Amino acid sequence: MLRKIISFLFLPLGCILVAIYPIINFWSYNWEEVFSQELLLIFSIAIAGSGVLFLLFFGIFRKKYKAILATQIFLIMFVAFDWFFSENSLLEQIFQDVAIDYSFLRRTVLCTFWISLFSIFIFFTNKTKIGLRVIINIINIFFLVLIILSFIKIANNFSYSQKQNNNKIFKFQCKNSIGYKPDIYYIILDMHAREDVYKWVYNYKSEFTKELKKRKFHLLGSSCCNYAHTSLSIPSSLSMDYLDLKNNDKYSPSKQICKSQLLKLLKKNGYKIINISSNSGFTTSLKIADYELNRPFLAPGEFSHQLFQKTFFLLVLNEKLINFIFNSSLNFVNEKRRCIAVQLKYLKQTKSIIKQSPLFVFCHLLCPHPIYIFSKKNEGNKYPFDLEKRKVFVNETKNIDKKIISTIDTILKKYDNKPIIILQSDHGPGMSNYPYFFGKTSTQTKTTIKEKMSILNAIYLPTEGEKLFYKSITPVNTFRLILNFYFGTKLKILKDRCYWSTESDYKNLYELSSDFINSINLEKTIKNELKEMKKQNKKYKFDFFNQKFNIYL
């Protein structure tokens, strides 16, 4: 009797096993990145989805075994899609040198193939008269074994990680008469330009740096980013090192941050890590953080995003639509406006909310980066990089700068012992590369490179530390200098390197020196480039030079 009950339950359980295996397998490779709440959400969706599919096929076939097998086949093909569609797939190798729209061809071929193959399986399942129970049991046992092996891998990874962490304990020593471990605020203003870039590229003389200097911030006026893109720049800064992108298809910003040398070192020395969630991309949640502020309980994060892209959805949905589903709400302007307001509120209140000390507070503010939230009637959001919308970008900058100054004033009032506050942009705007943002290819100009690679870098320190910093420092060395000076570490100061890459291929890096970037004279370079662009302007139907560039002529 017990055997029959187990057999009866094991058959439909196979649908769930097939549905959850890809999640568990992906988890085994990315186990440091995912939150238990996110896993709960994904597992619930997978189990509910397999149940709905089973009921759907049962309604079609009116036979339990046929419905189970059809559900399993559908799920296997659905989640195995990445094997066909990956960058190293057979089709990729065949068509990589063909001068056609390969992306469209690949999607068309794969969609036709997928539907045809599934139709054949369904036809066979419907017409067959052989017993399907044995086939279902084989599939069930196969996936059960795979799940067990994945759990063993997760357990081994966790055990190895614990041993590694226990072997790398370094105790801080408070130096230079500071006498305490200061709270550290690391605030990223996404796409905030440097003062000289605002002056020459945007015709805007910012008062922001003056206000920061009044509050005893040390301004590093020649600072450049190490990488031109957020998903490389922030992980590199938190790791205090350059990224190893040899196997760049496996690179994950969330995983890189989980391995962050800085955050692990701080945690081992009593710091509590707080992430004030951006609700966008990999800074939605940091697995290594002790506290997550502003993050919805069941919000999908980077893990869900990457898993979603490995399924059949990547074929039928455009990748931008997938990003939209995970990174936006239907009213994305209002949602971002709400998120920025809540992040600023938490920055002001973190010291009061988290009663422990010392704290490391990380906050990635997606501002003045589009989507624009301070503009009237959402001006500029339809084409956020259009040259004609530069004034909107400047307006966005003015508004967020005012709010940051107010936030800093509130933070400083809460401390008797001064904290460390690092205010940086991950990269600059890069809007001067006009042909790219109209969907055309172009050569990157010197103006684009300087605009994109030059960053805001302002640091508030308790005592004397500002003497350490040189104006052209890059983010990989920021925390190395701070830890060496205040806590007695002996971290090597790295050579300042800057890596340029394009939007379409951001992992293909070209090394530049910060000296080269800072040597670009924007006033002269812009004038020369505008003359060249005027010659090329005949191929465009509209003339935007007289509207925005006449300030330089």
Coordinates of C-alpha atoms in Angstrom, one line a residue:
M1 CA 0.0 0.0 0.0
L2 CA 2.8 2.4 1.0
R3 CA 4.6 1.6 -2.2
K4 CA 1.5 2.5 -4.3
I5 CA 1.1 5.8 -2.4
I6 CA 4.8 6.7 -3.0
S7 CA 4.5 5.7 -6.7
F8 CA 1.3 7.7 -7.1
L9 CA 3.0 10.9 -5.6
F10 CA 6.3 10.4 -7.3
L11 CA 4.9 10.6 -10.8
P12 CA 3.4 14.1 -10.7
L13 CA 6.2 15.2 -8.4
G14 CA 8.4 14.8 -11.5
C15 CA 6.9 18.0 -12.9
I16 CA 8.1 20.0 -9.9
L17 CA 11.5 18.3 -10.0
V18 CA 12.0 19.4 -13.6
A19 CA 10.8 22.9 -12.8
I20 CA 13.0 23.5 -9.8
Y21 CA 16.2 21.8 -11.0
P22 CA 17.4 24.8 -13.2
I23 CA 17.0 27.1 -10.2
I24 CA 18.9 24.8 -7.9
N25 CA 21.6 24.3 -10.5
F26 CA 22.0 28.0 -11.2
W27 CA 22.0 28.6 -7.4
S28 CA 24.9 26.1 -7.0
Y29 CA 27.0 28.4 -9.3
N30 CA 25.8 31.7 -7.8
W31 CA 25.0 30.6 -4.2
E32 CA 26.7 33.7 -2.7
E33 CA 24.5 36.1 -4.6
V34 CA 20.9 35.1 -3.8
F35 CA 18.7 36.0 -0.9
S36 CA 16.4 33.4 0.7
Q37 CA 13.4 35.7 0.0
E38 CA 14.3 35.8 -3.7
L39 CA 14.7 32.0 -3.8
L40 CA 11.3 31.6 -2.1
L41 CA 9.7 33.8 -4.8
I42 CA 11.4 31.9 -7.7
F43 CA 10.5 28.5 -6.3
S44 CA 6.9 29.5 -5.7
I45 CA 6.6 30.7 -9.3
A46 CA 8.2 27.5 -10.7
I47 CA 6.1 25.1 -8.6
A48 CA 2.9 27.1 -9.4
G49 CA 3.8 27.2 -13.1
S50 CA 4.4 23.5 -13.3
G51 CA 1.0 22.9 -11.6
V52 CA -0.8 25.2 -14.1
L53 CA 0.9 23.4 -17.0
F54 CA -0.1 20.0 -15.7
L55 CA -3.7 21.1 -15.4
L56 CA -3.6 22.6 -18.9
F57 CA -2.2 19.4 -20.5
F58 CA -4.5 17.2 -18.4
G59 CA -7.4 19.2 -19.9
I60 CA -6.1 18.5 -23.4
F61 CA -5.2 14.8 -23.1
R62 CA -7.6 13.7 -20.3
K63 CA -4.8 11.2 -19.3
K64 CA -2.6 11.8 -16.2
Y65 CA 0.5 10.1 -17.5
K66 CA 0.3 12.0 -20.9
A67 CA -0.2 15.3 -19.0
I68 CA 2.8 14.7 -16.8
L69 CA 5.1 13.7 -19.7
A70 CA 3.9 16.7 -21.8
T71 CA 4.6 19.0 -18.9
Q72 CA 8.0 17.6 -18.3
I73 CA 8.9 17.9 -22.0
F74 CA 7.7 21.5 -22.1
L75 CA 9.7 22.5 -19.0
I76 CA 12.9 20.8 -20.2
M77 CA 12.7 22.6 -23.6
F78 CA 11.8 25.9 -21.9
V79 CA 14.8 25.9 -19.5
A80 CA 17.3 24.2 -21.8
F81 CA 17.0 27.1 -24.3
D82 CA 20.2 28.8 -23.2
W83 CA 22.2 25.8 -24.5
F84 CA 21.0 26.6 -28.0
F85 CA 21.0 30.4 -27.7
S86 CA 24.3 31.0 -25.8
E87 CA 27.2 32.9 -27.3
N88 CA 29.1 29.7 -27.8
S89 CA 26.3 27.8 -29.5
L90 CA 26.6 26.0 -32.8
L91 CA 24.5 28.7 -34.6
E92 CA 26.7 31.4 -33.2
Q93 CA 29.8 29.8 -34.7
I94 CA 28.0 29.3 -38.1
F95 CA 26.6 32.8 -38.5
Q96 CA 29.2 35.0 -36.7
D97 CA 30.8 36.2 -40.0
V98 CA 27.6 36.5 -42.0
A99 CA 26.7 40.1 -43.0
I100 CA 23.0 39.9 -42.1
D101 CA 20.9 40.7 -39.1
Y102 CA 22.1 37.6 -37.3
S103 CA 20.1 38.3 -34.1
F104 CA 16.8 38.3 -36.0
L105 CA 17.8 35.2 -38.0
R106 CA 18.8 33.3 -34.9
R107 CA 15.5 34.1 -33.1
T108 CA 13.5 33.1 -36.2
V109 CA 15.3 29.8 -36.7
L110 CA 15.3 28.9 -33.0
C111 CA 11.6 29.8 -32.5
T112 CA 10.6 27.7 -35.5
F113 CA 12.8 24.9 -34.3
W114 CA 11.5 25.0 -30.8
I115 CA 7.8 25.1 -31.7
S116 CA 8.3 22.3 -34.3
L117 CA 10.2 20.0 -31.9
F118 CA 7.7 20.5 -29.1
S119 CA 4.8 19.9 -31.5
I120 CA 6.4 16.6 -32.6
F121 CA 6.8 15.5 -28.9
I122 CA 3.2 16.4 -28.2
F123 CA 2.0 14.6 -31.3
F124 CA 3.9 11.5 -30.2
T125 CA 2.6 11.7 -26.6
N126 CA -1.0 12.0 -27.8
K127 CA -0.8 9.2 -30.3
T128 CA 1.3 6.7 -28.4
K129 CA -0.3 3.7 -26.8
I130 CA 2.8 2.4 -25.0
G131 CA 3.0 2.8 -21.3
L132 CA 4.5 6.1 -20.3
R133 CA 5.0 5.4 -16.6
V134 CA 8.5 4.0 -17.1
I135 CA 9.6 7.0 -19.2
I136 CA 8.3 9.4 -16.5
N137 CA 10.0 7.5 -13.7
I138 CA 13.3 7.6 -15.6
I139 CA 13.0 11.4 -16.0
N140 CA 12.1 11.8 -12.4
I141 CA 15.0 9.8 -11.1
F142 CA 17.4 11.6 -13.5
F143 CA 16.4 15.0 -12.2
L144 CA 16.3 13.9 -8.6
V145 CA 19.9 12.8 -8.9
L146 CA 20.9 16.1 -10.6
I147 CA 19.2 18.0 -7.7
I148 CA 21.0 16.0 -5.1
L149 CA 24.3 16.6 -6.8
S150 CA 23.6 20.3 -7.0
F151 CA 22.9 20.4 -3.3
I152 CA 26.1 18.6 -2.6
K153 CA 27.9 21.3 -4.6
I154 CA 26.3 24.1 -2.7
A155 CA 27.3 22.4 0.6
N156 CA 30.9 22.0 -0.5
N157 CA 31.0 25.6 -1.7
F158 CA 29.7 26.9 1.6
S159 CA 32.2 24.8 3.6
Y160 CA 35.1 25.9 1.4
S161 CA 34.0 29.5 1.8
Q162 CA 33.9 29.3 5.6
K163 CA 37.4 27.9 5.7
Q164 CA 38.7 30.6 3.4
N165 CA 37.1 33.4 5.4
N166 CA 38.5 32.0 8.7
N167 CA 42.0 32.0 7.2
K168 CA 42.0 35.7 6.3
I169 CA 41.3 37.6 9.5
F170 CA 43.1 40.9 9.8
K171 CA 42.5 43.1 12.8
F172 CA 42.4 46.8 12.4
Q173 CA 44.5 49.1 14.5
C174 CA 43.3 52.7 15.1
K175 CA 46.1 55.0 14.1
N176 CA 46.9 58.7 13.9
S177 CA 45.2 59.4 17.3
I178 CA 41.7 59.0 15.8
G179 CA 40.9 56.5 18.6
Y180 CA 37.8 55.1 17.1
K181 CA 36.5 53.2 14.0
P182 CA 34.6 55.8 12.0
D183 CA 31.3 55.0 10.2
I184 CA 31.9 55.0 6.4
Y185 CA 29.4 56.3 3.8
Y186 CA 30.0 55.4 0.2
I187 CA 27.6 57.2 -2.0
I188 CA 27.6 56.7 -5.8
L189 CA 26.0 59.4 -8.0
D190 CA 25.5 57.5 -11.2
M191 CA 26.7 59.4 -14.3
H192 CA 27.5 62.6 -12.4
A193 CA 30.0 64.6 -14.5
R194 CA 33.2 66.3 -13.2
E195 CA 33.3 70.0 -12.8
D196 CA 35.4 70.8 -15.9
V197 CA 33.1 68.5 -18.0
Y198 CA 30.0 70.4 -16.9
K199 CA 31.8 73.7 -17.8
W200 CA 32.9 72.8 -21.3
V201 CA 30.5 70.1 -22.5
Y202 CA 27.3 71.4 -20.8
N203 CA 28.1 75.1 -20.5
Y204 CA 27.2 74.8 -16.8
K205 CA 29.2 76.2 -13.9
S206 CA 28.4 74.0 -11.0
E207 CA 28.3 75.4 -7.4
F208 CA 28.2 71.8 -6.0
T209 CA 32.0 71.5 -5.5
K210 CA 32.1 74.9 -3.7
E211 CA 29.4 73.7 -1.3
L212 CA 31.3 70.5 -0.6
K213 CA 34.5 72.5 0.1
K214 CA 32.6 74.6 2.6
R215 CA 31.8 71.3 4.4
K216 CA 35.5 70.3 4.5
F217 CA 35.3 67.8 1.6
H218 CA 38.5 67.2 -0.2
L219 CA 37.9 67.5 -4.0
L220 CA 40.0 65.4 -6.3
G221 CA 39.6 67.5 -9.5
S222 CA 41.5 65.2 -11.9
S223 CA 40.0 61.9 -10.8
C224 CA 39.0 59.3 -13.4
C225 CA 37.0 56.1 -13.2
N226 CA 38.7 52.7 -13.7
Y227 CA 35.9 51.4 -16.0
A228 CA 33.4 53.2 -18.2
H229 CA 30.3 51.1 -17.1
T230 CA 28.5 50.7 -13.8
S231 CA 28.6 46.9 -13.7
L232 CA 32.4 47.0 -13.9
S233 CA 33.1 50.3 -12.1
I234 CA 31.3 49.7 -8.8
P235 CA 32.5 46.1 -8.2
S236 CA 36.0 47.1 -9.0
S237 CA 35.9 50.0 -6.5
L238 CA 34.4 47.8 -3.7
S239 CA 37.0 45.1 -4.5
M240 CA 39.9 47.7 -4.4
D241 CA 41.3 46.0 -7.5
Y242 CA 41.0 45.6 -11.2
L243 CA 38.6 42.9 -12.6
D244 CA 39.7 39.6 -14.1
L245 CA 37.5 39.4 -17.3
K246 CA 39.3 36.6 -19.0
N247 CA 36.2 34.5 -18.8
N248 CA 33.9 37.5 -19.2
D249 CA 30.9 35.4 -20.2
K250 CA 30.8 34.2 -16.6
Y251 CA 31.3 37.6 -15.0
S252 CA 28.7 38.7 -12.6
P253 CA 28.8 42.1 -10.7
S254 CA 26.8 40.6 -7.8
K255 CA 29.3 37.7 -7.4
Q256 CA 32.2 40.1 -7.7
I257 CA 30.9 42.3 -4.9
C258 CA 30.3 39.2 -2.7
K259 CA 34.0 38.5 -3.1
S260 CA 34.8 42.1 -2.3
Q261 CA 38.1 42.4 -0.4
L262 CA 37.0 45.7 1.2
L263 CA 33.6 44.4 2.5
K264 CA 35.0 41.2 3.9
L265 CA 37.8 43.1 5.6
L266 CA 35.4 45.5 7.2
K267 CA 33.0 42.7 8.3
K268 CA 35.9 40.8 10.0
N269 CA 36.7 43.9 12.0
G270 CA 33.2 44.5 13.4
Y271 CA 31.6 46.7 10.7
K272 CA 28.0 46.2 9.8
I273 CA 27.4 46.5 6.0
I274 CA 24.2 48.4 5.0
N275 CA 23.0 48.5 1.4
I276 CA 20.4 51.2 0.7
S277 CA 18.8 49.5 -2.3
S278 CA 18.6 51.2 -5.7
N279 CA 15.8 48.8 -6.7
S280 CA 17.7 48.4 -10.1
G281 CA 20.1 45.9 -11.3
F282 CA 22.8 44.3 -9.1
T283 CA 22.7 47.1 -6.4
T284 CA 19.1 46.1 -5.7
S285 CA 20.5 43.7 -3.1
L286 CA 24.0 42.8 -1.9
K287 CA 24.2 39.3 -0.4
I288 CA 27.2 40.3 1.7
A289 CA 25.2 43.1 3.4
D290 CA 24.0 42.7 7.0
Y291 CA 21.1 45.1 6.4
E292 CA 19.1 45.9 3.3
L293 CA 17.1 49.2 3.4
N294 CA 14.5 50.2 0.8
R295 CA 14.3 46.6 -0.7
P296 CA 10.9 45.0 -1.1
F297 CA 10.6 41.7 0.6
L298 CA 9.9 39.6 -2.5
A299 CA 11.6 41.8 -5.1
P300 CA 13.3 40.0 -8.0
G301 CA 17.0 40.8 -8.1
E302 CA 20.1 40.1 -10.2
F303 CA 19.8 36.3 -9.7
S304 CA 16.3 36.2 -11.0
H305 CA 17.2 38.5 -13.9
Q306 CA 20.1 36.2 -15.0
L307 CA 18.0 33.1 -14.6
F308 CA 15.1 34.5 -16.5
Q309 CA 17.5 35.3 -19.5
K310 CA 18.5 31.6 -19.7
T311 CA 15.0 30.5 -20.6
F312 CA 12.8 30.6 -23.7
F313 CA 11.7 34.1 -22.7
L314 CA 14.9 35.4 -24.1
L315 CA 13.8 34.2 -27.5
V316 CA 10.3 35.6 -27.5
L317 CA 11.1 38.8 -25.6
N318 CA 13.6 41.5 -26.5
E319 CA 16.3 41.8 -23.9
K320 CA 15.3 45.4 -23.2
L321 CA 11.8 44.2 -22.4
I322 CA 13.3 41.7 -19.9
N323 CA 15.3 44.5 -18.3
F324 CA 12.2 46.7 -18.2
I325 CA 10.2 43.9 -16.4
F326 CA 12.9 43.5 -13.7
N327 CA 14.1 47.1 -13.3
S328 CA 10.9 49.1 -13.7
S329 CA 7.4 49.4 -12.7
L330 CA 4.7 50.5 -15.2
N331 CA 5.0 54.1 -14.0
F332 CA 8.8 54.0 -14.0
V333 CA 9.3 57.8 -13.6
N334 CA 7.2 57.9 -10.4
E335 CA 8.8 54.7 -9.1
K336 CA 12.3 56.1 -9.6
R337 CA 11.3 59.4 -8.0
R338 CA 10.0 57.5 -5.0
C339 CA 13.1 55.3 -4.8
I340 CA 15.5 58.2 -4.8
A341 CA 13.5 60.0 -2.2
V342 CA 13.5 56.9 0.1
Q343 CA 17.2 56.3 -0.5
L344 CA 18.0 59.9 0.6
K345 CA 15.7 59.5 3.6
Y346 CA 17.5 56.3 4.7
L347 CA 20.9 58.0 4.2
K348 CA 19.8 60.6 6.7
Q349 CA 18.3 58.1 9.2
T350 CA 20.7 55.1 8.9
K351 CA 22.6 56.1 12.1
S352 CA 19.3 56.3 14.0
I353 CA 17.8 53.1 12.5
I354 CA 20.9 50.9 12.9
K355 CA 21.9 51.2 16.5
Q356 CA 25.1 49.3 16.1
S357 CA 28.5 50.7 15.3
P358 CA 30.7 51.0 13.2
L359 CA 28.8 51.1 10.0
F360 CA 29.6 50.9 6.3
V361 CA 26.7 52.4 4.4
F362 CA 26.6 51.9 0.6
C363 CA 24.1 53.8 -1.5
H364 CA 24.0 53.7 -5.3
L365 CA 21.8 56.7 -6.5
L366 CA 20.7 56.4 -10.1
C367 CA 20.8 60.1 -10.5
P368 CA 21.5 62.3 -12.6
H369 CA 21.4 59.2 -14.8
P370 CA 18.2 58.9 -16.9
I371 CA 15.3 58.3 -16.3
Y372 CA 14.9 61.9 -15.4
I373 CA 12.7 62.6 -12.4
F374 CA 13.0 66.3 -11.7
S375 CA 12.0 67.6 -15.1
K376 CA 8.7 69.1 -15.9
K377 CA 6.3 66.8 -17.7
N378 CA 9.0 64.1 -17.9
E379 CA 10.9 66.2 -20.3
G380 CA 13.8 64.3 -21.9
N381 CA 12.7 60.8 -20.9
K382 CA 11.6 59.8 -24.4
Y383 CA 15.1 60.2 -25.7
P384 CA 17.2 60.5 -22.6
F385 CA 20.6 60.9 -24.4
D386 CA 19.4 63.3 -27.2
L387 CA 21.8 66.2 -27.4
E388 CA 18.8 68.6 -27.4
K389 CA 18.0 67.3 -23.9
R390 CA 21.3 68.4 -22.3
K391 CA 19.6 71.1 -20.4
V392 CA 17.4 68.5 -18.8
F393 CA 20.5 66.6 -17.7
V394 CA 21.9 69.8 -16.2
N395 CA 18.6 70.5 -14.4
E396 CA 18.6 66.9 -13.0
T397 CA 22.2 67.5 -11.8
K398 CA 21.2 70.8 -10.0
N399 CA 18.3 69.1 -8.2
I400 CA 20.2 66.0 -7.0
D401 CA 23.1 68.2 -5.9
K402 CA 20.9 70.3 -3.7
K403 CA 19.4 67.1 -2.1
I404 CA 22.9 65.6 -1.6
I405 CA 24.1 68.8 0.2
S406 CA 21.0 68.7 2.5
T407 CA 21.6 64.9 3.1
I408 CA 25.2 65.4 4.0
D409 CA 24.4 68.3 6.4
T410 CA 21.9 66.0 8.2
I411 CA 24.4 63.1 8.4
L412 CA 27.2 65.3 9.9
K413 CA 24.8 66.7 12.6
K414 CA 24.3 63.2 13.9
Y415 CA 28.0 62.6 14.7
D416 CA 30.3 63.7 17.5
N417 CA 33.1 61.6 16.1
K418 CA 33.4 62.4 12.4
P419 CA 32.6 59.8 9.8
I420 CA 34.2 59.1 6.5
I421 CA 32.1 60.1 3.5
I422 CA 33.1 59.2 0.0
L423 CA 31.0 60.9 -2.8
Q424 CA 31.8 59.5 -6.2
S425 CA 30.3 59.0 -9.6
D426 CA 30.8 55.5 -11.2
H427 CA 31.4 57.2 -14.6
G428 CA 30.6 60.3 -16.5
P429 CA 27.7 60.9 -18.9
G430 CA 29.3 60.4 -22.4
M431 CA 26.5 62.2 -24.2
S432 CA 28.8 63.9 -26.7
N433 CA 29.1 60.8 -28.8
Y434 CA 26.2 62.0 -30.9
P435 CA 26.0 59.3 -33.7
Y436 CA 25.9 56.4 -31.2
F437 CA 22.9 57.7 -29.4
F438 CA 20.9 58.0 -32.7
G439 CA 21.4 54.3 -33.3
K440 CA 24.4 54.7 -35.6
T441 CA 28.0 53.4 -35.2
S442 CA 30.8 55.9 -34.7
T443 CA 34.3 56.3 -33.6
Q444 CA 34.7 57.4 -30.0
T445 CA 36.0 61.0 -29.9
K446 CA 38.4 62.5 -27.4
T447 CA 35.5 64.5 -26.0
T448 CA 33.5 61.4 -25.4
I449 CA 36.3 59.6 -23.6
K450 CA 37.1 62.5 -21.3
E451 CA 33.4 63.1 -20.6
K452 CA 32.7 59.5 -19.8
M453 CA 35.9 58.7 -17.9
S454 CA 36.2 61.9 -15.7
I455 CA 34.3 61.5 -12.4
L456 CA 33.2 63.4 -9.4
N457 CA 35.4 62.4 -6.4
A458 CA 34.9 64.1 -3.1
I459 CA 36.0 62.8 0.3
Y460 CA 35.3 63.9 3.8
L461 CA 37.7 62.5 6.4
P462 CA 38.1 62.8 10.2
T463 CA 41.6 64.1 10.5
E464 CA 44.7 64.7 8.3
G465 CA 43.8 62.0 5.8
E466 CA 43.2 64.5 3.0
K467 CA 47.0 64.8 2.8
L468 CA 47.2 61.3 1.4
F469 CA 45.1 61.8 -1.7
Y470 CA 46.4 63.0 -5.0
K471 CA 44.1 64.7 -7.5
S472 CA 44.3 62.0 -10.2
I473 CA 43.5 59.0 -7.9
T474 CA 41.2 56.4 -9.3
P475 CA 38.6 54.5 -7.2
V476 CA 40.6 51.2 -6.8
N477 CA 43.0 53.1 -4.6
T478 CA 40.5 55.2 -2.6
F479 CA 39.9 52.6 0.2
R480 CA 43.5 51.3 0.0
L481 CA 44.7 54.7 1.2
I482 CA 42.0 55.1 3.8
L483 CA 42.6 51.6 5.3
N484 CA 46.4 52.1 5.3
F485 CA 46.2 55.5 7.0
Y486 CA 43.4 55.0 9.6
F487 CA 43.6 51.3 10.3
G488 CA 47.2 50.3 9.8
T489 CA 46.8 48.0 6.9
K490 CA 49.7 47.7 4.4
L491 CA 47.8 47.4 1.2
K492 CA 49.8 48.1 -2.0
I493 CA 48.8 51.2 -3.9
L494 CA 48.0 50.1 -7.4
K495 CA 48.9 51.9 -10.7
D496 CA 46.0 54.0 -11.7
R497 CA 44.5 52.5 -14.9
C498 CA 41.5 53.4 -16.9
Y499 CA 39.7 51.0 -19.2
W500 CA 37.5 52.3 -22.0
S501 CA 34.8 50.2 -23.7
T502 CA 31.7 50.9 -25.8
E503 CA 28.1 50.5 -24.7
S504 CA 27.5 47.6 -27.1
D505 CA 30.6 45.6 -26.0
Y506 CA 31.4 46.9 -22.5
K507 CA 33.6 44.0 -21.6
N508 CA 36.0 44.5 -24.5
L509 CA 38.4 46.9 -22.8
Y510 CA 41.0 49.4 -24.0
E511 CA 43.5 50.6 -21.5
L512 CA 44.1 54.4 -21.2
S513 CA 46.1 56.3 -18.7
S514 CA 44.5 58.9 -16.4
D515 CA 47.3 61.3 -17.6
F516 CA 46.1 60.9 -21.2
I517 CA 42.5 61.5 -20.2
N518 CA 43.3 64.6 -18.2
S519 CA 45.6 66.0 -21.0
I520 CA 42.6 66.3 -23.3
N521 CA 41.8 70.1 -23.6
L522 CA 38.0 70.1 -23.9
E523 CA 37.8 73.7 -25.2
K524 CA 40.1 73.0 -28.2
T525 CA 39.0 69.4 -28.8
I526 CA 35.3 70.3 -28.9
K527 CA 35.9 73.0 -31.5
N528 CA 37.9 70.7 -33.7
E529 CA 35.4 67.9 -33.4
L530 CA 32.5 70.2 -34.2
K531 CA 34.1 71.3 -37.4
E532 CA 34.5 67.7 -38.4
M533 CA 30.9 66.8 -37.4
K534 CA 29.5 69.7 -39.4
K535 CA 31.0 68.1 -42.5
Q536 CA 29.3 64.9 -41.8
N537 CA 26.0 66.5 -40.8
K538 CA 24.6 66.3 -44.4
K539 CA 23.7 62.6 -43.9
Y540 CA 21.2 63.5 -41.1
K541 CA 17.7 64.9 -41.8
F542 CA 17.8 67.3 -39.0
D543 CA 20.3 69.9 -37.8
F544 CA 20.9 70.1 -34.1
F545 CA 24.3 72.0 -34.1
N546 CA 22.8 75.4 -34.2
Q547 CA 20.6 74.5 -31.2
K548 CA 23.2 73.2 -28.7
F549 CA 26.7 73.5 -30.1
N550 CA 26.7 77.2 -31.1
I551 CA 28.0 78.1 -27.6
Y552 CA 31.4 76.8 -28.7
L553 CA 31.6 78.4 -32.1

